[in-house]
Amino acid sequence: NAGVTQTPKFQVLKTGQSMTLQCAQDMNHNSMYWYRQDPGMGLRLIYYSASEGTTDKGEVPNGYNVSRLNKREFSLRLESAAPSQTSVYFCASSARQGSGNSPLHFGNGTRLTVT
Amino acid sequence: LAKTTQPISMDSYEGQEVNITCSHNNIATNDYITWYQQFPSQGPRFIIQGYKTKVTNEVASLFIPADRKSSTLSLPRVSLSDTAVYYCLVGGTNAGKSTFGDGTTLTVKP
């Protein structure tokens, strides 16, 4: 039982390049989330998907797009990477939407550097 | 948004009890309080969750006063392996309405 799996673990991009971060969960959770974490800071919500077929913006959505491919998979796309997007990206899932009475389960992150 | 405030850092020694407090003055009626632990190069891991009064599990206790404007995570008899960053998160059923604070870095010394 792997929980939440993120790929790749590391990535270096040049400014302007695009890439997709992949996330899959095997806990049959309904809701999935993408966060970014900058050095010495907490996690900021980029986008979330309350259930299959829906996506919503979080606190910092600019420069990103998401796709809820099916109940298991939720991808994050950077269309034109910028140095400000250098960060560690975490995917999470929960049985129900929101953290209330439904804890978040996190992957181990993708470390992205944009030069 | 339910903004949270925590101390930036705390030091402790092995075997001591550690209490980390989180302030959340604008908590909403249906919000829960959840604490997570994060080690370097890993994602946060769920520790404990509560709504009011006291919750205890095998690793921690969570104390929530009647007004729910703060909460205290209590770690009994810490060890070196408890050195980590601890986050409190306040949120309900709307994922877009909850935010993580900047966390508390706990350092346990021998």
XYZ file of N, CA and C in Angstrom:
675
model
N 0.847 -1.181 0.000
C 0.000 0.000 0.000
C 0.886 1.236 0.000
N 1.016 1.911 -1.162
C 1.998 2.976 -1.303
C 1.482 4.307 -0.772
N 0.170 4.537 -0.669
C -0.340 5.819 -0.215
C -0.398 6.806 -1.365
N 0.376 7.905 -1.265
C 0.428 8.934 -2.296
C 1.814 8.881 -2.950
N 1.842 8.699 -4.252
C 3.092 8.587 -5.000
C 3.231 9.749 -5.950
N 4.388 10.426 -5.890
C 4.658 11.555 -6.772
C 5.845 11.248 -7.680
N 5.734 11.662 -8.922
C 6.851 11.557 -9.858
C 6.945 12.826 -10.690
N 8.173 13.281 -11.048
C 9.451 12.736 -10.574
C 9.760 13.218 -9.169
N 10.851 12.740 -8.585
C 11.294 13.217 -7.276
C 12.087 14.520 -7.407
N 12.827 14.660 -8.478
C 13.636 15.857 -8.730
C 13.476 16.277 -10.188
N 13.566 17.569 -10.439
C 13.505 18.071 -11.811
C 14.169 19.432 -11.887
N 14.969 19.631 -12.945
C 15.549 20.938 -13.234
C 15.026 21.395 -14.587
N 14.497 22.593 -14.636
C 13.964 23.156 -15.870
C 14.650 24.481 -16.171
N 14.663 24.822 -17.456
C 15.085 26.162 -17.835
C 13.832 27.045 -17.914
N 14.016 28.334 -17.699
C 12.909 29.280 -17.791
C 12.202 29.139 -19.133
N 10.884 29.033 -19.059
C 10.086 28.908 -20.270
C 9.719 27.476 -20.641
N 10.407 26.502 -20.083
C 10.075 25.106 -20.375
C 8.784 24.725 -19.641
N 8.198 23.646 -20.115
C 6.967 23.151 -19.482
C 7.203 21.759 -18.915
N 6.382 21.374 -17.967
C 6.454 20.027 -17.432
C 5.180 19.728 -16.641
N 4.952 18.438 -16.437
C 3.798 17.975 -15.669
C 4.275 17.134 -14.510
N 3.801 17.474 -13.317
C 4.068 16.680 -12.133
C 2.902 15.696 -11.952
N 3.264 14.447 -11.698
C 2.243 13.413 -11.577
C 2.018 13.025 -10.120
N 0.797 12.676 -9.805
C 0.440 12.237 -8.456
C -0.622 11.162 -8.552
N -0.450 10.091 -7.787
C -1.449 9.027 -7.745
C -1.614 8.553 -6.306
N -2.863 8.244 -5.928
C -3.129 7.706 -4.587
C -3.911 6.407 -4.711
N -3.642 5.493 -3.771
C -4.287 4.180 -3.832
C -5.176 3.933 -2.620
N -5.660 4.998 -1.994
C -6.482 4.885 -0.789
C -7.971 5.100 -1.073
N -8.314 5.205 -2.345
C -9.700 5.430 -2.755
C -10.265 6.742 -2.184
N -9.363 7.730 -2.044
C -9.800 9.028 -1.524
C -10.515 9.826 -2.600
N -11.461 10.656 -2.156
C -12.212 11.473 -3.097
C -11.490 12.765 -3.468
N -10.775 13.358 -2.514
C -10.211 14.689 -2.711
C -8.691 14.642 -2.839
N -8.170 15.507 -3.712
C -6.725 15.580 -3.916
C -6.299 17.031 -4.005
N -5.023 17.291 -3.669
C -4.524 18.659 -3.512
C -3.093 18.776 -4.017
N -2.746 19.976 -4.467
C -1.352 20.308 -4.765
C -0.937 21.498 -3.911
N 0.197 21.339 -3.185
C 0.774 22.401 -2.383
C 2.189 22.688 -2.881
N 2.655 23.885 -2.600
C 4.070 24.189 -2.769
C 4.632 24.634 -1.422
N 5.910 24.320 -1.215
C 6.569 24.697 0.030
C 7.907 25.330 -0.312
N 8.049 26.594 0.019
C 9.295 27.319 -0.196
C 10.142 27.226 1.065
N 11.462 27.401 0.937
C 12.365 27.197 2.088
C 11.932 27.957 3.326
N 11.845 27.242 4.444
C 11.526 27.862 5.715
C 10.100 28.323 5.868
N 9.250 27.891 4.953
C 7.860 28.345 4.999
C 6.899 27.170 5.078
N 5.675 27.496 5.367
C 4.636 26.477 5.393
C 4.179 26.124 3.984
N 3.152 25.299 3.928
C 2.631 24.843 2.642
C 1.516 25.764 2.172
N 1.557 26.086 0.893
C 0.510 26.920 0.299
C -0.238 26.126 -0.772
N -1.542 26.198 -0.701
C -2.394 25.414 -1.591
C -2.430 26.042 -2.983
N -2.132 25.240 -4.000
C -2.135 25.725 -5.375
C -3.508 25.465 -6.012
N -3.890 24.220 -6.075
C -5.183 23.788 -6.602
C -5.642 22.578 -5.802
N -6.937 22.338 -5.847
C -7.459 21.120 -5.262
C -8.608 20.594 -6.097
N -8.897 19.319 -5.843
C -10.000 18.644 -6.528
C -10.845 17.968 -5.453
N -12.004 18.511 -5.206
C -12.855 17.971 -4.146
C -13.350 16.565 -4.480
N -13.573 16.319 -5.744
C -14.013 15.000 -6.184
C -13.660 14.845 -7.647
N -13.726 13.629 -8.128
C -13.404 13.364 -9.537
C -14.273 14.244 -10.429
N -13.626 14.938 -11.362
C -14.365 15.785 -12.288
C -14.431 17.241 -11.903
N -13.923 17.593 -10.718
C -13.942 18.994 -10.282
C -12.548 19.440 -9.871
N -12.235 20.711 -10.160
C -11.000 21.324 -9.682
C -11.291 22.769 -9.291
N -10.529 23.260 -8.298
C -10.711 24.639 -7.836
C -9.374 25.244 -7.495
N -9.304 26.578 -7.594
C -8.079 27.293 -7.268
C -7.906 27.375 -5.764
N -6.632 27.329 -5.371
C -6.295 27.543 -3.984
C -5.745 28.938 -3.780
N -4.762 29.033 -2.899
C -4.200 30.324 -2.521
C -3.271 30.901 -3.587
N -2.504 30.056 -4.296
C -1.487 30.531 -5.247
C -1.583 29.798 -6.584
N -2.655 29.970 -7.371
C -2.843 29.187 -8.589
C -2.144 29.724 -9.849
N -1.694 30.980 -9.819
C -1.166 31.584 -11.045
C 0.064 30.858 -11.563
N 0.050 30.547 -12.864
C 1.176 29.884 -13.498
C 1.038 28.364 -13.525
N -0.076 27.849 -13.016
C -0.275 26.404 -12.929
C -1.627 26.010 -13.526
N -1.693 24.762 -13.992
C -2.955 24.153 -14.368
C -2.989 22.743 -13.797
N -4.184 22.209 -13.604
C -4.297 20.861 -13.059
C -5.290 20.050 -13.876
N -5.155 18.739 -13.735
C -6.103 17.818 -14.349
C -6.370 16.689 -13.381
N -7.640 16.444 -13.091
C -8.012 15.255 -12.293
C -8.350 14.184 -13.315
N -7.369 13.354 -13.604
C -7.473 12.380 -14.693
C -8.509 11.305 -14.389
N -8.568 10.880 -13.166
C -9.535 9.893 -12.674
C -9.504 9.984 -11.151
N -10.146 9.065 -10.457
C -10.202 9.189 -9.000
C -8.816 9.063 -8.383
N -7.915 8.321 -8.998
C -6.597 8.064 -8.428
C -5.577 9.145 -8.734
N -5.700 9.811 -9.889
C -4.599 10.626 -10.379
C -4.946 12.106 -10.513
N -3.987 12.960 -10.108
C -4.183 14.408 -10.140
C -2.850 15.021 -10.559
N -2.794 15.647 -11.721
C -1.526 16.164 -12.230
C -1.491 17.687 -12.162
N -0.261 18.209 -12.059
C -0.024 19.649 -11.994
C 0.884 20.033 -13.151
N 0.488 20.990 -13.945
C 1.270 21.380 -15.120
C 1.762 22.818 -15.008
N 3.039 22.988 -15.329
C 3.636 24.311 -15.464
C 3.823 24.537 -16.949
N 3.108 25.475 -17.529
C 3.162 25.696 -18.977
C 4.427 26.424 -19.410
N 4.874 27.374 -18.609
C 6.066 28.158 -18.931
C 6.758 28.493 -17.611
N 7.695 27.612 -17.231
C 8.281 27.703 -15.899
C 9.049 29.010 -15.694
N 8.979 29.518 -14.462
C 9.693 30.737 -14.072
C 10.518 30.454 -12.821
N 11.628 31.170 -12.623
C 12.444 30.939 -11.414
C 11.636 31.027 -10.115
N 10.585 31.839 -10.099
C 9.758 31.966 -8.892
C 9.004 30.675 -8.564
N 8.970 29.758 -9.499
C 8.304 28.476 -9.262
C 9.249 27.407 -8.726
N 10.491 27.774 -8.492
C 11.419 26.880 -7.805
C 10.884 26.620 -6.415
N 10.635 25.350 -6.099
C 9.979 25.015 -4.848
C 9.935 23.499 -4.690
N 9.410 23.052 -3.570
C 9.078 21.641 -3.398
C 7.561 21.528 -3.490
N 7.107 20.635 -4.352
C 5.686 20.465 -4.590
C 5.198 19.168 -3.937
N 4.143 19.306 -3.147
C 3.555 18.156 -2.471
C 2.139 17.925 -2.964
N 1.854 16.671 -3.227
C 0.498 16.243 -3.524
C -0.074 15.611 -2.254
N -1.356 15.771 -2.032
C -2.016 15.178 -0.864
C -3.392 14.686 -1.256
N -3.929 13.799 -0.434
C -5.296 13.333 -0.666
C -6.014 13.222 0.670
N -7.329 13.236 0.625
C -8.138 13.020 1.817
C -9.419 12.316 1.421
N -10.001 11.623 2.394
C -11.209 10.856 2.092
C -12.344 11.770 1.632
N -12.428 12.944 2.321
C -13.475 13.914 1.973
C -12.818 15.271 1.778
N -13.544 16.210 1.201
C -12.998 17.521 0.944
C -12.664 18.244 2.243
N -11.544 18.970 2.212
C -11.173 19.774 3.361
C -10.489 18.951 4.433
N -9.847 19.640 5.367
C -9.114 18.949 6.414
C -9.988 18.622 7.611
N -11.209 19.150 7.646
C -12.081 18.896 8.772
C -12.503 17.443 8.859
N -12.088 16.784 9.905
C -12.446 15.394 10.167
C -12.018 14.459 9.047
N -11.074 14.877 8.229
C -10.600 14.043 7.128
C -9.150 14.413 6.852
N -8.212 13.842 7.621
C -6.802 14.264 7.527
C -6.216 14.111 6.133
N -5.234 14.951 5.860
C -4.522 14.917 4.597
C -3.408 13.866 4.657
N -3.228 13.163 3.554
C -2.139 12.206 3.397
C -1.243 12.734 2.288
N 0.041 12.932 2.583
C 0.958 13.571 1.655
C 1.904 12.583 0.986
N 2.320 12.927 -0.239
C 3.433 12.255 -0.877
C 4.737 12.847 -0.370
N 5.859 12.374 -0.906
C 7.161 12.848 -0.445
C 7.732 13.990 -1.270
N 6.972 14.499 -2.186
C 7.351 15.745 -2.839
C 8.156 15.601 -4.109
N 8.073 16.646 -4.930
C 8.907 16.817 -6.117
C 9.694 18.101 -5.932
N 11.022 17.982 -6.002
C 11.872 19.155 -5.832
C 12.194 19.733 -7.197
N 11.654 20.917 -7.469
C 11.769 21.543 -8.787
C 12.651 22.775 -8.699
N 13.630 22.836 -9.602
C 14.487 24.008 -9.727
C 14.334 24.570 -11.129
N 14.057 25.872 -11.213
C 13.933 26.544 -12.512
C 15.072 27.550 -12.624
N 15.902 27.388 -13.647
C 17.083 28.260 -13.800
C 16.884 29.291 -14.893
N -10.237 33.235 5.813
C -9.372 32.086 6.011
C -8.974 31.980 7.488
N -8.861 30.728 7.966
C -8.473 30.490 9.344
C -6.959 30.572 9.450
N -6.431 31.776 9.707
C -4.996 31.983 9.807
C -4.493 31.441 11.130
N -3.321 30.780 11.110
C -2.762 30.221 12.332
C -1.424 30.847 12.639
N -1.094 30.942 13.934
C 0.178 31.482 14.391
C 0.793 30.520 15.387
N 2.066 30.169 15.128
C 2.808 29.254 15.992
C 4.164 29.860 16.303
N 4.812 29.419 17.412
C 6.201 29.848 17.636
C 7.093 29.301 16.527
N 8.100 30.066 16.153
C 8.978 29.646 15.058
C 9.806 28.430 15.446
N 10.312 28.411 16.683
C 11.171 27.306 17.095
C 11.046 27.045 18.583
N 11.388 25.808 18.961
C 11.427 25.408 20.361
C 12.541 24.395 20.529
N 13.192 24.434 21.694
C 14.199 23.447 22.047
C 13.711 22.644 23.251
N 14.111 21.386 23.284
C 13.780 20.548 24.420
C 14.870 19.514 24.604
N 14.767 18.727 25.682
C 15.707 17.650 25.932
C 14.967 16.322 25.957
N 15.695 15.289 25.679
C 15.094 13.952 25.671
C 14.394 13.673 26.998
N 13.241 13.055 26.905
C 12.503 12.682 28.110
C 11.546 13.719 28.631
N 11.668 14.964 28.136
C 10.773 16.021 28.602
C 9.454 15.993 27.845
N 8.445 16.636 28.426
C 7.182 16.857 27.742
C 7.267 18.194 26.998
N 6.797 18.214 25.773
C 6.817 19.431 24.970
C 5.398 19.846 24.621
N 5.117 21.116 24.803
C 3.812 21.674 24.449
C 3.986 22.770 23.411
N 3.331 22.628 22.280
C 3.390 23.613 21.199
C 1.992 24.192 21.013
N 1.904 25.509 21.107
C 0.597 26.164 21.022
C 0.406 26.829 19.665
N -0.800 26.771 19.172
C -1.193 27.382 17.909
C -2.380 28.318 18.176
N -2.268 29.543 17.678
C -3.380 30.497 17.814
C -4.177 30.542 16.521
N -5.491 30.516 16.647
C -6.375 30.582 15.469
C -7.627 31.348 15.869
N -7.485 32.663 15.965
C -8.548 33.503 16.507
C -9.834 33.489 15.695
N -9.725 33.303 14.370
C -10.934 33.367 13.546
C -11.401 31.987 13.099
N -11.246 31.017 13.976
C -11.708 29.664 13.661
C -13.222 29.670 13.475
N -13.677 28.909 12.480
C -15.107 28.847 12.192
C -15.765 27.692 12.955
N -17.070 27.742 13.045
C -17.820 26.776 13.846
C -17.568 25.336 13.418
N -17.444 25.101 12.106
C -17.286 23.724 11.634
C -15.834 23.341 11.358
N -14.889 24.151 11.797
C -13.462 23.862 11.580
C -12.937 22.852 12.593
N -12.079 21.956 12.104
C -11.320 21.058 12.956
C -9.881 21.570 13.041
N -9.174 21.105 14.059
C -7.765 21.466 14.245
C -6.942 20.192 14.066
N -5.986 20.266 13.155
C -5.180 19.091 12.840
C -3.704 19.451 12.946
N -2.925 18.558 13.493
C -1.477 18.760 13.612
C -0.738 17.744 12.754
N 0.321 18.248 12.094
C 1.151 17.419 11.234
C 2.613 17.553 11.644
N 3.368 16.495 11.375
C 4.810 16.471 11.638
C 5.523 16.323 10.311
N 6.597 17.071 10.112
C 7.348 16.966 8.869
C 8.837 16.827 9.140
N 9.433 15.752 8.604
C 10.875 15.550 8.637
C 11.468 16.084 7.332
N 12.767 16.416 7.335
C 13.402 16.903 6.104
C 13.228 15.924 4.952
N 12.957 16.453 3.789
C 12.810 15.687 2.549
C 11.623 14.729 2.559
N 10.665 14.976 3.419
C 9.459 14.155 3.448
C 8.222 15.045 3.464
N 7.091 14.450 3.103
C 5.844 15.171 3.219
C 5.360 15.167 4.659
N 4.485 16.124 5.012
C 3.927 16.137 6.371
C 3.160 14.855 6.666
N 3.168 14.491 7.934
C 2.483 13.273 8.367
C 1.491 13.627 9.459
N 0.291 13.114 9.383
C -0.773 13.369 10.351
C -0.372 12.870 11.743
N -0.595 13.751 12.769
C -0.347 13.339 14.147
C -1.659 13.146 14.895
N -2.502 14.206 14.897
C -3.691 14.178 15.725
C -4.665 15.238 15.239
N -5.935 15.001 15.478
C -6.975 15.948 15.071
C -8.035 16.047 16.161
N -8.600 17.259 16.337
C -9.654 17.431 17.329
C -10.583 18.565 16.988
N -11.711 18.602 17.684
C -12.681 19.674 17.500
C -12.822 20.507 18.777
N -12.890 19.850 19.925
C -12.959 20.565 21.199
C -12.440 19.676 22.317
N -12.220 20.254 23.449
C -11.710 19.647 24.687
C -10.378 18.942 24.453
N -10.307 17.658 24.746
C -9.030 16.949 24.702
C -9.147 15.686 23.875
N -8.104 15.461 23.068
C -8.006 14.233 22.280
C -6.646 13.626 22.570
N -6.593 12.331 22.710
C -5.318 11.648 22.959
C -5.209 10.428 22.070
N -4.019 10.236 21.495
C -3.751 8.978 20.803
C -2.421 8.432 21.298
N -1.862 7.477 20.596
C -0.674 6.781 21.104
C 0.585 7.644 21.061
N 0.546 8.764 20.323
C 1.767 9.570 20.209
C 1.645 10.968 20.789
N 0.434 11.497 20.948
C 0.279 12.885 21.368
C -1.082 13.138 21.979
N -1.193 14.319 22.606
C -2.494 14.813 23.086
C -2.728 16.187 22.496
N -3.980 16.510 22.321
C -4.369 17.810 21.787
C -5.373 18.427 22.753
N -5.032 19.629 23.235
C -5.896 20.337 24.171
C -6.507 21.548 23.464
N -7.827 21.658 23.537
C -8.540 22.760 22.890
C -9.458 23.407 23.926
N -9.230 24.705 24.257
C -10.083 25.364 25.254
C -11.483 25.598 24.703
N -12.364 26.008 25.586
C -13.775 26.156 25.212
C -13.981 27.159 24.074
N -13.194 28.240 24.039
C -13.401 29.235 22.986
C -12.773 28.823 21.654
N -11.973 27.754 21.661
C -11.349 27.173 20.454
C -10.451 28.142 19.692
N -10.020 29.224 20.315
C -9.170 30.182 19.601
C -7.702 29.815 19.656
N -7.381 28.740 20.332
C -6.019 28.229 20.340
C -6.087 26.725 20.552
N -4.954 26.072 20.372
C -4.867 24.648 20.659
C -3.426 24.348 21.037
N -3.216 23.292 21.816
C -1.880 22.927 22.265
C -1.623 21.456 21.976
N -0.568 21.218 21.219
C -0.106 19.863 20.957
C 0.861 19.492 22.061
N 0.631 18.360 22.704
C 1.499 17.903 23.778
C 2.163 16.585 23.378
N 3.498 16.597 23.398
C 4.276 15.391 23.079
C 4.933 14.910 24.369
N 4.532 13.751 24.876
C 5.095 13.274 26.139
C 6.463 12.634 25.930
N 7.403 12.929 26.805
C 8.690 12.237 26.825
C 9.314 12.169 25.420
N 9.702 13.326 24.887
C 10.244 13.374 23.525
C 11.595 12.677 23.444
N 11.900 12.211 22.242
C 13.198 11.611 21.953
C 13.826 12.381 20.793
N 15.091 12.046 20.483
C 15.791 12.732 19.396
C 15.023 12.633 18.088
N 14.332 11.530 17.889
C 13.604 11.307 16.637
C 12.356 12.182 16.502
N 12.004 12.918 17.545
C 10.882 13.857 17.461
C 11.311 15.212 16.916
N 12.608 15.391 16.666
C 13.095 16.619 16.044
C 12.490 16.735 14.647
N 11.707 17.790 14.428
C 10.942 17.927 13.189
C 10.265 19.291 13.196
N 9.565 19.589 12.114
C 8.713 20.779 12.050
C 7.271 20.337 12.277
N 6.567 21.075 13.123
C 5.188 20.741 13.467
C 4.265 21.858 12.978
N 3.241 21.469 12.246
C 2.280 22.419 11.685
C 0.892 22.181 12.264
N 0.189 23.266 12.568
C -1.222 23.116 12.842
C -2.009 23.652 11.653
N -3.101 23.011 11.376
C -3.964 23.376 10.248
C -5.390 23.434 10.751
N -6.041 24.544 10.471
C -7.434 24.710 10.875
C -8.290 24.721 9.625
N -9.278 23.844 9.567
C -10.105 23.801 8.374
C -11.343 22.944 8.565
N -12.306 23.195 7.674
C -13.540 22.426 7.685
C -13.659 21.611 6.431
N -14.815 21.702 5.803
C -15.067 20.892 4.621
C -14.785 21.620 3.317
N -14.296 22.838 3.385
C -13.921 23.567 2.180
C -12.400 23.668 2.137
N -11.793 22.911 1.242
C -10.333 22.841 1.195
C -9.701 24.183 0.912
N -10.387 25.033 0.178
C -9.814 26.323 -0.159
C -9.817 27.313 0.979
N -10.438 26.955 2.089
C -10.584 27.884 3.209
C -9.659 27.549 4.379
N -8.729 26.641 4.202
C -7.819 26.321 5.299
C -6.390 26.556 4.856
N -5.554 27.035 5.759
C -4.169 27.326 5.411
C -3.231 26.815 6.495
N -2.062 26.411 6.049
C -1.002 26.037 6.975
C -0.293 27.287 7.467
N 0.121 27.275 8.741
C 1.009 28.299 9.237
C 2.434 27.983 8.830
N 3.380 28.732 9.366
C 4.785 28.532 9.007
C 5.454 27.425 9.808
N 4.750 26.843 10.777
C 5.276 25.707 11.502
C 6.208 26.069 12.645
N 6.403 25.090 13.535
C 7.322 25.225 14.669
C 8.410 24.175 14.520
N 9.653 24.624 14.475
C 10.779 23.695 14.408
C 11.147 23.280 15.819
N 10.927 22.011 16.128
C 11.265 21.462 17.444
C 12.614 20.759 17.344
N 13.542 21.137 18.197
C 14.839 20.476 18.269
C 14.952 19.816 19.624
N 15.135 18.498 19.604
C 15.302 17.740 20.840
C 16.785 17.428 21.014
N 17.306 17.801 22.157
C 18.729 17.617 22.431
C 18.936 16.455 23.403
N 20.116 15.794 23.295
C 20.394 14.666 24.211
C 20.663 15.134 25.630
